[in-house]
Amino acid sequence: MKKLMSIARKATTTLAALALVIATTSVPGACYHWFAQPVEPEELRKFMNDK
């Protein structure tokens, strides 16, 4: 039983570290796509409603 708990503890530690690495590598890309605002053409501005 102790051996199984030791393996489980190592696996959860590894999984947490892997989740942290994945999260830190994906955040900059997501922020880039979220905040990237392309410049709209002037022809599209005439379709905007002025409020």
GROMACS .gro file of N, CA and C in nm:
model
  153
    1MET      N    1   0.082  -0.119   0.000
    1MET     CA    2   0.000   0.000   0.000
    1MET      C    3   0.087   0.127   0.000
    2LYS      N    4   0.197   0.121   0.077
    2LYS     CA    5   0.286   0.237   0.082
    2LYS      C    6   0.349   0.264  -0.054
    3LYS      N    7   0.381   0.158  -0.125
    3LYS     CA    8   0.442   0.173  -0.256
    3LYS      C    9   0.342   0.237  -0.354
    4LEU      N   10   0.216   0.196  -0.346
    4LEU     CA   11   0.113   0.252  -0.432
    4LEU      C   12   0.092   0.400  -0.403
    5MET      N   13   0.092   0.437  -0.275
    5MET     CA   14   0.075   0.578  -0.238
    5MET      C   15   0.196   0.660  -0.284
    6SER      N   16   0.314   0.602  -0.278
    6SER     CA   17   0.433   0.672  -0.324
    6SER      C   18   0.427   0.697  -0.473
    7ILE      N   19   0.382   0.598  -0.549
    7ILE     CA   20   0.368   0.614  -0.693
    7ILE      C   21   0.261   0.717  -0.726
    8ALA      N   22   0.149   0.713  -0.653
    8ALA     CA   23   0.041   0.810  -0.675
    8ALA      C   24   0.088   0.951  -0.644
    9ARG      N   25   0.164   0.969  -0.538
    9ARG     CA   26   0.214   1.102  -0.501
    9ARG      C   27   0.309   1.156  -0.608
   10LYS      N   28   0.395   1.070  -0.660
   10LYS     CA   29   0.488   1.112  -0.766
   10LYS      C   30   0.412   1.145  -0.894
   11ALA      N   31   0.309   1.067  -0.924
   11ALA     CA   32   0.231   1.092  -1.045
   11ALA      C   33   0.155   1.224  -1.036
   12THR      N   34   0.097   1.252  -0.920
   12THR     CA   35   0.023   1.379  -0.906
   12THR      C   36   0.118   1.498  -0.909
   13THR      N   37   0.236   1.484  -0.853
   13THR     CA   38   0.334   1.593  -0.857
   13THR      C   39   0.377   1.619  -1.001
   14THR      N   40   0.401   1.513  -1.075
   14THR     CA   41   0.440   1.527  -1.215
   14THR      C   42   0.328   1.588  -1.297
   15LEU      N   43   0.206   1.545  -1.271
   15LEU     CA   44   0.090   1.599  -1.343
   15LEU      C   45   0.071   1.748  -1.315
   16ALA      N   46   0.091   1.788  -1.190
   16ALA     CA   47   0.079   1.930  -1.155
   16ALA      C   48   0.187   2.013  -1.225
   17ALA      N   49   0.308   1.961  -1.230
   17ALA     CA   50   0.416   2.032  -1.298
   17ALA      C   51   0.389   2.042  -1.447
   18LEU      N   52   0.337   1.935  -1.506
   18LEU     CA   53   0.305   1.937  -1.647
   18LEU      C   54   0.192   2.036  -1.677
   19ALA      N   55   0.092   2.042  -1.592
   19ALA     CA   56  -0.017   2.138  -1.610
   19ALA      C   57   0.034   2.281  -1.601
   20LEU      N   58   0.127   2.306  -1.510
   20LEU     CA   59   0.185   2.440  -1.497
   20LEU      C   60   0.263   2.479  -1.623
   21VAL      N   61   0.339   2.386  -1.677
   21VAL     CA   62   0.417   2.414  -1.799
   21VAL      C   63   0.323   2.441  -1.916
   22ILE      N   64   0.220   2.361  -1.931
   22ILE     CA   65   0.126   2.381  -2.041
   22ILE      C   66   0.054   2.515  -2.027
   23ALA      N   67   0.014   2.550  -1.905
   23ALA     CA   68  -0.056   2.676  -1.883
   23ALA      C   69   0.034   2.796  -1.915
   24THR      N   70   0.157   2.792  -1.870
   24THR     CA   71   0.246   2.906  -1.892
   24THR      C   72   0.288   2.920  -2.038
   25THR      N   73   0.289   2.811  -2.113
   25THR     CA   74   0.325   2.823  -2.253
   25THR      C   75   0.206   2.862  -2.340
   26SER      N   76   0.085   2.836  -2.296
   26SER     CA   77  -0.031   2.868  -2.380
   26SER      C   78  -0.086   3.008  -2.354
   27VAL      N   79  -0.060   3.066  -2.239
   27VAL     CA   80  -0.116   3.197  -2.206
   27VAL      C   81  -0.068   3.308  -2.299
   28PRO      N   82   0.060   3.322  -2.329
   28PRO     CA   83   0.100   3.432  -2.419
   28PRO      C   84   0.033   3.424  -2.557
   29GLY      N   85   0.019   3.305  -2.610
   29GLY     CA   86  -0.047   3.289  -2.740
   29GLY      C   87  -0.194   3.326  -2.734
   30ALA      N   88  -0.260   3.287  -2.626
   30ALA     CA   89  -0.401   3.320  -2.611
   30ALA      C   90  -0.420   3.471  -2.593
   31CYS      N   91  -0.333   3.534  -2.517
   31CYS     CA   92  -0.344   3.679  -2.498
   31CYS      C   93  -0.319   3.752  -2.629
   32TYR      N   94  -0.226   3.702  -2.708
   32TYR     CA   95  -0.199   3.767  -2.836
   32TYR      C   96  -0.323   3.762  -2.924
   33HIS      N   97  -0.387   3.647  -2.933
   33HIS     CA   98  -0.506   3.635  -3.019
   33HIS      C   99  -0.626   3.709  -2.961
   34TRP      N  100  -0.634   3.719  -2.829
   34TRP     CA  101  -0.747   3.786  -2.766
   34TRP      C  102  -0.738   3.938  -2.786
   35PHE      N  103  -0.619   3.994  -2.774
   35PHE     CA  104  -0.604   4.139  -2.779
   35PHE      C  105  -0.561   4.192  -2.916
   36ALA      N  106  -0.535   4.106  -3.012
   36ALA     CA  107  -0.496   4.151  -3.145
   36ALA      C  108  -0.619   4.208  -3.215
   37GLN      N  109  -0.614   4.334  -3.248
   37GLN     CA  110  -0.725   4.401  -3.314
   37GLN      C  111  -0.679   4.447  -3.452
   38PRO      N  112  -0.727   4.382  -3.557
   38PRO     CA  113  -0.686   4.425  -3.690
   38PRO      C  114  -0.748   4.562  -3.724
   39VAL      N  115  -0.683   4.633  -3.810
   39VAL     CA  116  -0.733   4.763  -3.854
   39VAL      C  117  -0.843   4.738  -3.957
   40GLU      N  118  -0.960   4.797  -3.933
   40GLU     CA  119  -1.071   4.775  -4.026
   40GLU      C  120  -1.061   4.875  -4.141
   41PRO      N  121  -1.103   4.835  -4.258
   41PRO     CA  122  -1.099   4.926  -4.373
   41PRO      C  123  -1.198   5.042  -4.356
   42GLU      N  124  -1.169   5.151  -4.419
   42GLU     CA  125  -1.257   5.268  -4.410
   42GLU      C  126  -1.396   5.240  -4.468
   43GLU      N  127  -1.405   5.148  -4.565
   43GLU     CA  128  -1.534   5.116  -4.624
   43GLU      C  129  -1.629   5.055  -4.522
   44LEU      N  130  -1.574   4.986  -4.422
   44LEU     CA  131  -1.659   4.925  -4.320
   44LEU      C  132  -1.708   5.027  -4.219
   45ARG      N  133  -1.639   5.136  -4.203
   45ARG     CA  134  -1.680   5.236  -4.105
   45ARG      C  135  -1.813   5.301  -4.139
   46LYS      N  136  -1.850   5.304  -4.266
   46LYS     CA  137  -1.977   5.366  -4.302
   46LYS      C  138  -2.096   5.280  -4.258
   47PHE      N  139  -2.074   5.152  -4.227
   47PHE     CA  140  -2.181   5.065  -4.182
   47PHE      C  141  -2.201   5.068  -4.030
   48MET      N  142  -2.114   5.138  -3.958
   48MET     CA  143  -2.127   5.145  -3.814
   48MET      C  144  -2.239   5.239  -3.775
   49ASN      N  145  -2.311   5.203  -3.671
   49ASN     CA  146  -2.415   5.291  -3.617
   49ASN      C  147  -2.352   5.389  -3.521
   50ASP      N  148  -2.379   5.515  -3.536
   50ASP     CA  149  -2.329   5.616  -3.444
   50ASP      C  150  -2.428   5.628  -3.330
   51LYS      N  151  -2.383   5.597  -3.211
   51LYS     CA  152  -2.472   5.604  -3.094
   51LYS      C  153  -2.423   5.709  -2.999
   0.00000   0.00000   0.00000
